[in-house]
XYZ file of N, CA and C in Angstrom:
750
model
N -15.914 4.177 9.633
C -16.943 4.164 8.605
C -17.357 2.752 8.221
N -16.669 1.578 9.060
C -17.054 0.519 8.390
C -18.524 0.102 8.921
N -18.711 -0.342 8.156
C -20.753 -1.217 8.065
C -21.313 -0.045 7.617
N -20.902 0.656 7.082
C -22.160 2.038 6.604
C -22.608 1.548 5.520
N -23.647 2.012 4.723
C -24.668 1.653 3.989
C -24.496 2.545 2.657
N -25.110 2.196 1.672
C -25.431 2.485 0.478
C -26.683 3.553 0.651
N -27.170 4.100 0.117
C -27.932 5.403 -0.433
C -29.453 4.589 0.069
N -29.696 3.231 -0.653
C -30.787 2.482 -0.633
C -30.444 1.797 0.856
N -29.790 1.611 1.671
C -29.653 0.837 3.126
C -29.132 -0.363 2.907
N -28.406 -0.706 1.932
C -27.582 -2.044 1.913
C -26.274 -1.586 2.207
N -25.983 -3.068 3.388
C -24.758 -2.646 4.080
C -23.304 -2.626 2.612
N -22.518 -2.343 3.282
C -21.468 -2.446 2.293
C -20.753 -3.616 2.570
N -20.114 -4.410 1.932
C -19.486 -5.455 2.158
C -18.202 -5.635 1.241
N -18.000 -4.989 0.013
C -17.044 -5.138 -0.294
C -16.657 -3.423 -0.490
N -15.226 -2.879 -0.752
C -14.538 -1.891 -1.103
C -13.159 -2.016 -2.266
N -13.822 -1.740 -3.624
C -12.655 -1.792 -4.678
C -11.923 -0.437 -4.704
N -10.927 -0.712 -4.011
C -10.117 0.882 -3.932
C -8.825 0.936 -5.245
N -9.334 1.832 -5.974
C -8.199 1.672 -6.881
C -7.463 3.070 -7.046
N -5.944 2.994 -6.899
C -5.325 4.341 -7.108
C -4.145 4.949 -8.052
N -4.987 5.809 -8.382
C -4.734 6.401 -9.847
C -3.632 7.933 -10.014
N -2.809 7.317 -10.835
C -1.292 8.920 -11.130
C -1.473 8.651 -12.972
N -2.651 9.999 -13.180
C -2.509 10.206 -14.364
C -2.439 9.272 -15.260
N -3.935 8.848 -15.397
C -4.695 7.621 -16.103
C -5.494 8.485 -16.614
N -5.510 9.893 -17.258
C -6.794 10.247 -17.648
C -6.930 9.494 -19.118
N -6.373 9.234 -19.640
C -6.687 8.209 -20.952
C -7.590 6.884 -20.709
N -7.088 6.600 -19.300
C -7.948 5.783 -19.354
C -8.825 5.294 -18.272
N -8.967 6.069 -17.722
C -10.062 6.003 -16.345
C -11.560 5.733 -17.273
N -11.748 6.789 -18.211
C -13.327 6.403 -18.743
C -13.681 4.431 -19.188
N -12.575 4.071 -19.535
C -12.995 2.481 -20.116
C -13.004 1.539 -18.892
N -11.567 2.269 -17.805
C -11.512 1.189 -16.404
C -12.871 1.474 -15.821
N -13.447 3.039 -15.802
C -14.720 2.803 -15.102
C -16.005 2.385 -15.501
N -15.913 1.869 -16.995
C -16.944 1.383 -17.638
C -16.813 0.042 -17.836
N -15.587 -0.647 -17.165
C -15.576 -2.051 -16.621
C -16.011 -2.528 -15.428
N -15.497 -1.014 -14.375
C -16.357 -1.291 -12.957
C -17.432 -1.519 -12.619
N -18.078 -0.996 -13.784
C -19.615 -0.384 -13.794
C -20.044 -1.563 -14.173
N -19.888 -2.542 -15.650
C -20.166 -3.294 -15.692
C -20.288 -4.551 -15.043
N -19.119 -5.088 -14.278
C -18.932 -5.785 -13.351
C -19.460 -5.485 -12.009
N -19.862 -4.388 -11.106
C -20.114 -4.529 -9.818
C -21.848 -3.656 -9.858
N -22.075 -3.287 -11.327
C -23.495 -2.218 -10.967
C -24.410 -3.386 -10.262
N -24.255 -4.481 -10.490
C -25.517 -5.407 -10.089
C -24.837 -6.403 -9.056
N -24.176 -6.054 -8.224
C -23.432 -6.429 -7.244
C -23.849 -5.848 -5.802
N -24.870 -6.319 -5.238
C -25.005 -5.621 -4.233
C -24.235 -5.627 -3.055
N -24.088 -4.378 -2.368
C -22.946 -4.680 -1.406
C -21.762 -4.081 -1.142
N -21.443 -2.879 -2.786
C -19.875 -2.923 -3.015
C -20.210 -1.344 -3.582
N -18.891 -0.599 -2.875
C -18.248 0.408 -3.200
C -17.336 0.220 -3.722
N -17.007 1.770 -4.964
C -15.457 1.764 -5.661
C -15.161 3.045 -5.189
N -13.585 3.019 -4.863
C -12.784 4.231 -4.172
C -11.656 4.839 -5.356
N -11.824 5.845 -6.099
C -11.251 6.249 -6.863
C -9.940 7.274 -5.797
N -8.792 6.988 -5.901
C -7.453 8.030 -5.266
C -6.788 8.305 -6.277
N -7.179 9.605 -6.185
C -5.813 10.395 -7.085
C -4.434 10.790 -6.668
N -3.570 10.256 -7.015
C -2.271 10.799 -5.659
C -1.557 11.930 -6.727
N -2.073 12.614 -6.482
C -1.643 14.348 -7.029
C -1.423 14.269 -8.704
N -2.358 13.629 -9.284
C -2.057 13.852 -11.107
C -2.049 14.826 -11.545
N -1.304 15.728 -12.569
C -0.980 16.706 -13.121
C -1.835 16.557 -14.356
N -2.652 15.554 -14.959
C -2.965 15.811 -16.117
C -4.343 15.932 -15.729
N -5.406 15.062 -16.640
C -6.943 15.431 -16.414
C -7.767 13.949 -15.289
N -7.006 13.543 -14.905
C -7.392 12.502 -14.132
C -8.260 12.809 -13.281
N -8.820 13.721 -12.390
C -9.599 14.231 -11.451
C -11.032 14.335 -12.413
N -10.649 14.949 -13.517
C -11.969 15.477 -14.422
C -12.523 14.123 -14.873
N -11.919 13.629 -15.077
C -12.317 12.317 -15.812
C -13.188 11.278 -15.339
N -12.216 11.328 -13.865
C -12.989 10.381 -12.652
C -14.564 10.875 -12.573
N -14.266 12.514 -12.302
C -15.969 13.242 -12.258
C -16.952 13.167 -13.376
N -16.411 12.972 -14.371
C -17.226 12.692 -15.697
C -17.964 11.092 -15.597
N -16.708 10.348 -14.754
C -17.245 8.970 -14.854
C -18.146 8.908 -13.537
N -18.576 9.483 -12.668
C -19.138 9.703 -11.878
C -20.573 10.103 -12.563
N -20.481 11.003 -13.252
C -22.056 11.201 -13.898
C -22.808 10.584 -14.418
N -21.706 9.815 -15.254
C -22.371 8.779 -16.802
C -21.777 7.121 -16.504
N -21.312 7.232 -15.441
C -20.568 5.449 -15.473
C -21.312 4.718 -13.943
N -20.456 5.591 -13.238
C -20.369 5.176 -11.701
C -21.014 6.068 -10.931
N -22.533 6.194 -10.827
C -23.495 6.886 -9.620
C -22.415 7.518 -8.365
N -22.077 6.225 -7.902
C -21.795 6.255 -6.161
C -20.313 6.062 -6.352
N -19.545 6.453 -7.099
C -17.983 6.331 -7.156
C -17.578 7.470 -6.528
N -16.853 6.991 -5.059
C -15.909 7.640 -4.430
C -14.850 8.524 -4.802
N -14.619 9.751 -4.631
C -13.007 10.239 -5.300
C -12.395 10.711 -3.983
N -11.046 10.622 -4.415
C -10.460 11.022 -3.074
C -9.127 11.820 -3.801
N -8.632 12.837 -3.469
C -7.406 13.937 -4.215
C -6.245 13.634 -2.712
N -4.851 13.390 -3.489
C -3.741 14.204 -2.713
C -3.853 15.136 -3.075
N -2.930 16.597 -2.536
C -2.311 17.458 -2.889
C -1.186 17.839 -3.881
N -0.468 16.299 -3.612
C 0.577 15.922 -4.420
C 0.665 14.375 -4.098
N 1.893 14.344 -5.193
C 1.975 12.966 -5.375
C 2.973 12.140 -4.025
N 2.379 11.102 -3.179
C 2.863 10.450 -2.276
C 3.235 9.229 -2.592
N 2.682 8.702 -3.366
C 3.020 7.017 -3.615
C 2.200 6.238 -3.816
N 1.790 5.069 -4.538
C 0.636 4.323 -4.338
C 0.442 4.326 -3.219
N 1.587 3.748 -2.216
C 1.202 2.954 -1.031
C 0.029 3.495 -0.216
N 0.650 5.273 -0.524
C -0.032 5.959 0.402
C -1.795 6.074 -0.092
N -1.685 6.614 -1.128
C -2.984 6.458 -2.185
C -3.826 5.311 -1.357
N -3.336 4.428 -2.080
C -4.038 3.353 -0.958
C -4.326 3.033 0.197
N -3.692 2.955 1.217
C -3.718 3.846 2.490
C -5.370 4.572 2.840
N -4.791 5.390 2.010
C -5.981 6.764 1.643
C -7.180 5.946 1.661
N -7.557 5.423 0.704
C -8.617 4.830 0.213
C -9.032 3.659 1.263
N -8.228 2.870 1.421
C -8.449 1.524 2.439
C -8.964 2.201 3.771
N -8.431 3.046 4.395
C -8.782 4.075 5.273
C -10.616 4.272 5.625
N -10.484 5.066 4.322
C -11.921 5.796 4.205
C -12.758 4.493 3.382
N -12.328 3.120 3.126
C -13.050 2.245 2.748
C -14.592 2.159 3.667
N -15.495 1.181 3.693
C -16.508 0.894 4.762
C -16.445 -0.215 4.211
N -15.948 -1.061 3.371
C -16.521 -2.528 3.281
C -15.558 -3.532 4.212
N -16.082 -4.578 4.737
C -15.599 -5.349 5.698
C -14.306 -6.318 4.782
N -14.514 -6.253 3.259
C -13.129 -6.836 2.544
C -13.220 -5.578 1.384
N -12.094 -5.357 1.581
C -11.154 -4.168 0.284
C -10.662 -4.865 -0.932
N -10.738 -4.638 -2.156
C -10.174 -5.423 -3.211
C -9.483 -4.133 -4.144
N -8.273 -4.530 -4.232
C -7.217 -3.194 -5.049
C -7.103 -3.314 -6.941
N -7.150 -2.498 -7.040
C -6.829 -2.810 -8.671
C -5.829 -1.471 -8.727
N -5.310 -1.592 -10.045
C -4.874 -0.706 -10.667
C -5.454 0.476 -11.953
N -5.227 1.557 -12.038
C -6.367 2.290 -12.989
C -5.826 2.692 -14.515
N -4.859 1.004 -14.796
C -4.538 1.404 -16.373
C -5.264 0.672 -17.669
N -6.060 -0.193 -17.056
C -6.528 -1.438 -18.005
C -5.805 -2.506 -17.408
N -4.969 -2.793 -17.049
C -4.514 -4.191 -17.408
C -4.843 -5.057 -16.205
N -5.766 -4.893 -15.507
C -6.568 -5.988 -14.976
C -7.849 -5.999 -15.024
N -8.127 -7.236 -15.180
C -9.856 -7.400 -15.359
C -10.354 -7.471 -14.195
N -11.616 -6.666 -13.691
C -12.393 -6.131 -12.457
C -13.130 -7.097 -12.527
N -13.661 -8.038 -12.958
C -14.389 -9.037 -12.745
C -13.565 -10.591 -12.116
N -12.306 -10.505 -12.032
C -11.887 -11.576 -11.116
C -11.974 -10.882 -9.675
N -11.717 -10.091 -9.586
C -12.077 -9.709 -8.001
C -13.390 -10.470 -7.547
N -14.276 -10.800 -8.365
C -15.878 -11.329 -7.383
C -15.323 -12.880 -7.240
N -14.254 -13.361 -8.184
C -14.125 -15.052 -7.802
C -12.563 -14.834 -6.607
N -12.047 -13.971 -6.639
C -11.639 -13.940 -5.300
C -12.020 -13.793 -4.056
N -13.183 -12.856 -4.212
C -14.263 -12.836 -2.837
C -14.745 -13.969 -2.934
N -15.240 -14.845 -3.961
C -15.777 -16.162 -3.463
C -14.955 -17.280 -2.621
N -13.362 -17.072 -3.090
C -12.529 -17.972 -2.685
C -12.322 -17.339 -1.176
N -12.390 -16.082 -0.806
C -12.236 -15.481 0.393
C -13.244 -15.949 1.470
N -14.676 -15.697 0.915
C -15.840 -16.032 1.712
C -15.592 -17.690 2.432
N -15.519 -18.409 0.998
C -15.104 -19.628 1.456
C -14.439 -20.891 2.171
N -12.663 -19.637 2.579
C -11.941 -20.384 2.794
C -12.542 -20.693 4.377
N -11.770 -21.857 4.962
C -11.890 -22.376 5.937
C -10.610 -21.514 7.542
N -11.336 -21.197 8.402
C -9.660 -20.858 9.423
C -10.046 -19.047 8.945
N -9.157 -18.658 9.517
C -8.846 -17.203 9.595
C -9.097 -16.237 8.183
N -9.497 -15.141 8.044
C -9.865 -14.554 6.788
C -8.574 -14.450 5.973
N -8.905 -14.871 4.795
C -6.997 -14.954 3.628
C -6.679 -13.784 3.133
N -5.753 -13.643 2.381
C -5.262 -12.811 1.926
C -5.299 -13.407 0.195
N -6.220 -13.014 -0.652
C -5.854 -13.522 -1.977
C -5.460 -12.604 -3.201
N -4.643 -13.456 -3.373
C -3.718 -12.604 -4.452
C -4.156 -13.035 -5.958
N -4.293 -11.751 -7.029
C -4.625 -12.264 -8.243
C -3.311 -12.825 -9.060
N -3.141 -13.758 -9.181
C -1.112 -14.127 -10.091
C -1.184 -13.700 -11.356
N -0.680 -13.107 -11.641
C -0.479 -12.630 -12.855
C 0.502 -13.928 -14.005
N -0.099 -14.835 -14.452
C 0.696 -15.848 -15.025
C 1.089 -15.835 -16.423
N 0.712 -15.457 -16.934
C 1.465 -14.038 -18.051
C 1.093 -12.971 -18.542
N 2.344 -12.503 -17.891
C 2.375 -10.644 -17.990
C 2.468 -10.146 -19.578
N 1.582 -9.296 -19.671
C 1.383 -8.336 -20.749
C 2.158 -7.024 -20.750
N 3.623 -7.751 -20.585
C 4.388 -6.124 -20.522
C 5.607 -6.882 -21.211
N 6.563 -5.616 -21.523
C 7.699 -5.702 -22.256
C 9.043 -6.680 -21.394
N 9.478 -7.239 -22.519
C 10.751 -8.411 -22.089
C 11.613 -8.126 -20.717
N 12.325 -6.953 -20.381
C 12.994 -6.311 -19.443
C 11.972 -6.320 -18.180
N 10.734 -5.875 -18.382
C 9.864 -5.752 -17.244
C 9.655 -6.887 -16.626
N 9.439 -7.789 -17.339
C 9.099 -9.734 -16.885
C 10.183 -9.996 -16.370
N 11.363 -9.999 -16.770
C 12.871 -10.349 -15.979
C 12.862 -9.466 -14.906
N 13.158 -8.361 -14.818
C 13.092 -7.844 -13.430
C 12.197 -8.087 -12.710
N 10.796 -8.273 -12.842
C 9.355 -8.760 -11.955
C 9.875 -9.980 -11.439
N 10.391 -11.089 -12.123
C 10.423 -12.150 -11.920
C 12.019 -12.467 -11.109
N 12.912 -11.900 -11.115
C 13.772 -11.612 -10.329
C 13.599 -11.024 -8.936
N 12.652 -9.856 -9.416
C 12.291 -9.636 -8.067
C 11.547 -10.007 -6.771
N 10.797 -11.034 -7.586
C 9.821 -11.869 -6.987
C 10.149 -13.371 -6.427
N 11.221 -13.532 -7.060
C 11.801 -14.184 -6.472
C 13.017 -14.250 -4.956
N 13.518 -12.944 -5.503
C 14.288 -12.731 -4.585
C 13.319 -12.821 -3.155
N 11.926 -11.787 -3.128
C 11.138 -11.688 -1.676
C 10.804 -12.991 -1.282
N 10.590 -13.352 -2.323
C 9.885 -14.669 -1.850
C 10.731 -16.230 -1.273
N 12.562 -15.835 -1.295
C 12.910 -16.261 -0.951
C 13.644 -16.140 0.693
N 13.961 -14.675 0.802
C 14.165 -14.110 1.430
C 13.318 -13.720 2.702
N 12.094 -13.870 2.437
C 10.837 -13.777 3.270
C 10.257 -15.041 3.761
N 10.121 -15.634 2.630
C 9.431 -16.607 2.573
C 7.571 -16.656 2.624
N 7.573 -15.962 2.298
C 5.715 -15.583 2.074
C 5.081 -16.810 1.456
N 5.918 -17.139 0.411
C 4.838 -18.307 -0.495
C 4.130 -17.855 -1.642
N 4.014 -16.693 -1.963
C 3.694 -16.030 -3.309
C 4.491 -15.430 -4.598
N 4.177 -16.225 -5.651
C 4.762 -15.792 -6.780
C 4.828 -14.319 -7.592
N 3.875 -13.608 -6.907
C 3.229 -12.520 -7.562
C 3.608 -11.163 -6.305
N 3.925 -11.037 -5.649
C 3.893 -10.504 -4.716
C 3.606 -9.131 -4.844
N 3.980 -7.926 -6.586
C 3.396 -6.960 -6.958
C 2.162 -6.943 -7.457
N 1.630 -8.146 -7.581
C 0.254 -8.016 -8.195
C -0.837 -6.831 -7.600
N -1.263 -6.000 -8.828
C -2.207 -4.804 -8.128
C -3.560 -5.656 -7.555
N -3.892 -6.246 -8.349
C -5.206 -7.456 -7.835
C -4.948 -8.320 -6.382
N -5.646 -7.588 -5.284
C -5.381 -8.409 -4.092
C -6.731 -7.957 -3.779
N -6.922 -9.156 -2.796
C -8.347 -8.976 -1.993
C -8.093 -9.003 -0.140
N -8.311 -8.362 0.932
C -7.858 -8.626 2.157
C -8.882 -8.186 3.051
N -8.342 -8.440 4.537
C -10.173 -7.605 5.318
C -9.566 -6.400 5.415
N -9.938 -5.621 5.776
C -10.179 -4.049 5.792
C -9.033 -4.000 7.324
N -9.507 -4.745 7.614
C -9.288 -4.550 9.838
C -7.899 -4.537 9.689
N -7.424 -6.038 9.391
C -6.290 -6.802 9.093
C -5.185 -6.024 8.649
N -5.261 -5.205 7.090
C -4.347 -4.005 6.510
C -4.680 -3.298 7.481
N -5.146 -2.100 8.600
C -4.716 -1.271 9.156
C -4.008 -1.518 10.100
N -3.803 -2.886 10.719
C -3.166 -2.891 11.992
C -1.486 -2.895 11.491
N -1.468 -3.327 10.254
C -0.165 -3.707 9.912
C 1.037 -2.273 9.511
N 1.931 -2.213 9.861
C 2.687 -1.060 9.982
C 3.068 -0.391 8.345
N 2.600 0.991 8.322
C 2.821 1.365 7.157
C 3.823 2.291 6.404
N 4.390 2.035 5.212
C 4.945 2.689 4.877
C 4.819 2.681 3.531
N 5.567 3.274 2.433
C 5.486 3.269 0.937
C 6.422 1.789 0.076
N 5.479 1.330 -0.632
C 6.225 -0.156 -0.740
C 5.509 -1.239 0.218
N 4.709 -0.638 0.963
C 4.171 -1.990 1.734
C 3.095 -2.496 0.600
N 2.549 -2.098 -0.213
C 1.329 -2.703 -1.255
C 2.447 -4.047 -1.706
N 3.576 -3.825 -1.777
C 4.205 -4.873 -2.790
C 4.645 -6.251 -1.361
N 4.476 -5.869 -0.227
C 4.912 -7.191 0.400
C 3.786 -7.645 1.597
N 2.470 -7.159 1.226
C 1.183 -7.667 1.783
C 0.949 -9.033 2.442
N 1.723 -10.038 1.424
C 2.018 -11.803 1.538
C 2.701 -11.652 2.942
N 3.572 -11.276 3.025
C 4.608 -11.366 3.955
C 3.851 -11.059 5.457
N 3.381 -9.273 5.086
C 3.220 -8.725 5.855
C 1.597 -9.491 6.954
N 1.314 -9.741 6.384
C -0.432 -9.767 6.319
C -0.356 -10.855 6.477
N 0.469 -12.291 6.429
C 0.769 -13.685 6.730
C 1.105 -13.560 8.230
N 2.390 -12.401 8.434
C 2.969 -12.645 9.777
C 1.560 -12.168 10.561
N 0.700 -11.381 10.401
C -0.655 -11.118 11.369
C -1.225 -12.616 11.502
N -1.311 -13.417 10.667
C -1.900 -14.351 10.760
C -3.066 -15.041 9.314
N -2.863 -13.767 8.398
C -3.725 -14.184 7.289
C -3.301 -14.883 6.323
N -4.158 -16.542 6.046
C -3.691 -17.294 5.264
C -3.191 -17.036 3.989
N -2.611 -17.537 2.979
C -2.619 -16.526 1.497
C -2.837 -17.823 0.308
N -3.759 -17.050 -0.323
C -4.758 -17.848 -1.257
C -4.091 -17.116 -2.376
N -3.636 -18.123 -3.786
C -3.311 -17.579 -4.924
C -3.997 -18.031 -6.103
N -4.702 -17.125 -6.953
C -5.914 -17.546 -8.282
C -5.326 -16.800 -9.325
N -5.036 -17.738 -10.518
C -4.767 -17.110 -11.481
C -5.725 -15.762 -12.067
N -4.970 -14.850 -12.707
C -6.154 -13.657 -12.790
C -5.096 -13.083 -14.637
N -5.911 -12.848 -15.281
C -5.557 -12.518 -16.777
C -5.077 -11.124 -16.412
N -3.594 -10.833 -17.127
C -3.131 -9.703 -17.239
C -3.075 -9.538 -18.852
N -3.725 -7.812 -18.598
C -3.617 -7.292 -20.404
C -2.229 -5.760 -20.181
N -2.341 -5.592 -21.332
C -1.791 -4.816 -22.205
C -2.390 -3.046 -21.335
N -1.401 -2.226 -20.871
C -2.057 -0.887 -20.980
C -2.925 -0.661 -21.473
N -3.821 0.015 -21.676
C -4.861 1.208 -22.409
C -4.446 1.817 -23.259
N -3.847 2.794 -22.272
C -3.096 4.037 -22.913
C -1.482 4.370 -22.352
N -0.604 5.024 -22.591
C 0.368 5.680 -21.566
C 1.856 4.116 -21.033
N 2.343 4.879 -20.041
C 3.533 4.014 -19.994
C 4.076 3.714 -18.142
N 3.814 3.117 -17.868
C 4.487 2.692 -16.199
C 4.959 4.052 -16.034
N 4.845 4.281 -14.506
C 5.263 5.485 -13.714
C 6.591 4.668 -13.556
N 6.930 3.452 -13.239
C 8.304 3.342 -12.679
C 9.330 2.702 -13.622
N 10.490 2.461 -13.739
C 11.391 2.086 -14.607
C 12.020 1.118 -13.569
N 12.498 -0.153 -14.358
C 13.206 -1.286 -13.378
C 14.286 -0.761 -12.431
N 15.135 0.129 -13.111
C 16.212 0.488 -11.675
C 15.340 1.039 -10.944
N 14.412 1.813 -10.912
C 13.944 2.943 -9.331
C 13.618 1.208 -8.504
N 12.971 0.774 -9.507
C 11.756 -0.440 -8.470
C 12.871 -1.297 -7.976
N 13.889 -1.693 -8.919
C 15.097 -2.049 -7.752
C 15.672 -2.033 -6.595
N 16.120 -0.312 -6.966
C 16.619 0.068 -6.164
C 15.590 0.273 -4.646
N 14.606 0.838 -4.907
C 13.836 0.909 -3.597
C 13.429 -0.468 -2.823
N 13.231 -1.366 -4.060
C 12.747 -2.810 -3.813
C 13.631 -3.507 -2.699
N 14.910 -2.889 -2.822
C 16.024 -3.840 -2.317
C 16.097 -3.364 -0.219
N 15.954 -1.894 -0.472
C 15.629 -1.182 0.561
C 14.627 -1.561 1.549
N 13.284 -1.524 0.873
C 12.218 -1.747 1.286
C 11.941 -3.421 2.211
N 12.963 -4.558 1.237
C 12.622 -5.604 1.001
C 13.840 -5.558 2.550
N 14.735 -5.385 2.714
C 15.509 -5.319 4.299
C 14.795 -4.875 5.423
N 14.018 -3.651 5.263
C 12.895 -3.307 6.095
C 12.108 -4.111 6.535
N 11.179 -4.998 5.462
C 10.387 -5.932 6.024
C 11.127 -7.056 6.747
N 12.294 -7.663 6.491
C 13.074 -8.221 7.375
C 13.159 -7.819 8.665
N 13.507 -7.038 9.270
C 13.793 -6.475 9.882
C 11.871 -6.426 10.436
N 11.110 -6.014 9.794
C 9.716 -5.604 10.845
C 9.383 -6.981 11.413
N 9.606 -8.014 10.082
C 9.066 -9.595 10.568
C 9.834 -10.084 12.062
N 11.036 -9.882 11.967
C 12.045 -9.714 13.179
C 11.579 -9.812 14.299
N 11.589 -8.422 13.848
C 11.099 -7.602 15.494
C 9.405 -7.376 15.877
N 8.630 -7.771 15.219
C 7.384 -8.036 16.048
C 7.026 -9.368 16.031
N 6.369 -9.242 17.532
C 6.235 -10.851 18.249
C 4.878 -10.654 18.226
N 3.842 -11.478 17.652
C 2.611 -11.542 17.798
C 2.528 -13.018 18.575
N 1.331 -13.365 19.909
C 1.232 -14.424 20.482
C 0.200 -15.144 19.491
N 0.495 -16.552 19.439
C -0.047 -17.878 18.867
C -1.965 -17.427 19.160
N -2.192 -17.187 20.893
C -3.753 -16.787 21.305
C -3.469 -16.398 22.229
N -4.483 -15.734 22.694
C -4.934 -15.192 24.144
C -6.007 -15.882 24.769
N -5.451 -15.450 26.019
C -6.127 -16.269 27.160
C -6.901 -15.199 28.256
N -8.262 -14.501 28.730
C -8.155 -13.986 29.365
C -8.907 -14.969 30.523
N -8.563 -14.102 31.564
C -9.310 -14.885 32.617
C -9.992 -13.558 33.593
């Protein structure tokens, strides 16, 4: 689906895929930020994924579809799979030649995504990978220590070069994320992953707020515990795939 067009024949060029577990509190204000920020943006689709919400999140999205967002994408699990997959989902069925991720609780502002596409368009060498840093977090004392523990740990262990490495705010090409091997938990080591392909990684401070409404799907032990799992895995993938420096055909 990539290079397909808008309703009016403008190609698509960007894809904000954002994926959503029971945000109906607050999907109406995130999509009346989207709206504000990208209605006069030519170029750009938003990908709404629901990964199986139990509350009114589906309705909500469709409401914001009538009165917010014309051309806003929805996409339903059956049930709930994971962000990763959510995303997945969405990046998938994207068409823009760069994807930009958010999260659907409030607490990132949709308008740094366009100065990350600028820093993207711009850079020099191979298309980047830019990450929004979250340089202070708008969440509770326990959450910042474990983030920051944890972020440290990948980033030592890997060696990626990014401070932020959960940040929902990332910008990447479309091509680039599918070739890369997937599983649940790959949204959180993109730096790593998406470096070893070859994509540079660009980091811009980006303002983190406060929820909307409602409370994190995850609690520090799960994200631990899987974190720790997950985070051996990517060891292990960086390992064992050999990508060549270039090719030569003759």
């Amino acid at each position: 689906m990539q290079g397909s067009s808008h309703d009016d024949g403008q190609p698509i060029r960007l894809s904000v895929v954002m994926a959503v577990l029971n945000e109906a509190e607050n999907i109406l204000p995130v999509c009346q930020e989207l709206a504000d920020t990208f209605s006069a943006v030519p170029g750009t689709e938003i990908l709404a994924i629901d990964d199986g919400s139990t509350d009114g999140t589906v309705g909500k999205l469709l409401e914001a579809r009538r009165t917010l967002l014309p051309g806003l994408r929805i996409i339903s699990h059956p049930k709930r799979l994971g962000k990763s997959a959510a995303l997945r989902t969405g990046i998938t069925a994207a068409c823009g030649e760069w994807v930009a991720t958010i999260d659907g609780d409030g607490q990132d502002d949709p308008s740094a995504i366009l100065k990350m596409l600028d820093h993207a368009r711009s850079a020099q060498g191979p298309a980047p990978l830019v990450v929004g840093v979250r340089r202070k977090r708008n969440d509770r004392l326990s959450r910042r220590i474990a983030t920051r523990f944890a972020n440290g740990l990948r980033r030592r262990l890997l060696n990626d070069g990014c401070p932020d490495t959960g940040a929902p705010l990332k910008l990447f090409p479309r091509d680039l994320f599918l070739k890369i091997p997937q599983f649940e938990g790959v949204h959180r080591f993109l730096p790593a992953l998406l470096g070893h392909y070859g994509a540079p990684l660009v980091c811009i401070e980006v303002q983190h707020r406060a929820r909307l409404h409602g409370s994190s799907k995850y609690t520090n032990l799960n994200r631990a515990l899987v974190g720790i799992r997950d985070l051996l895995g990517v060891m292990w993938l960086q390992n064992r795939t050999h990508l060549p420096d270039h090719l030569t055909e003759h």
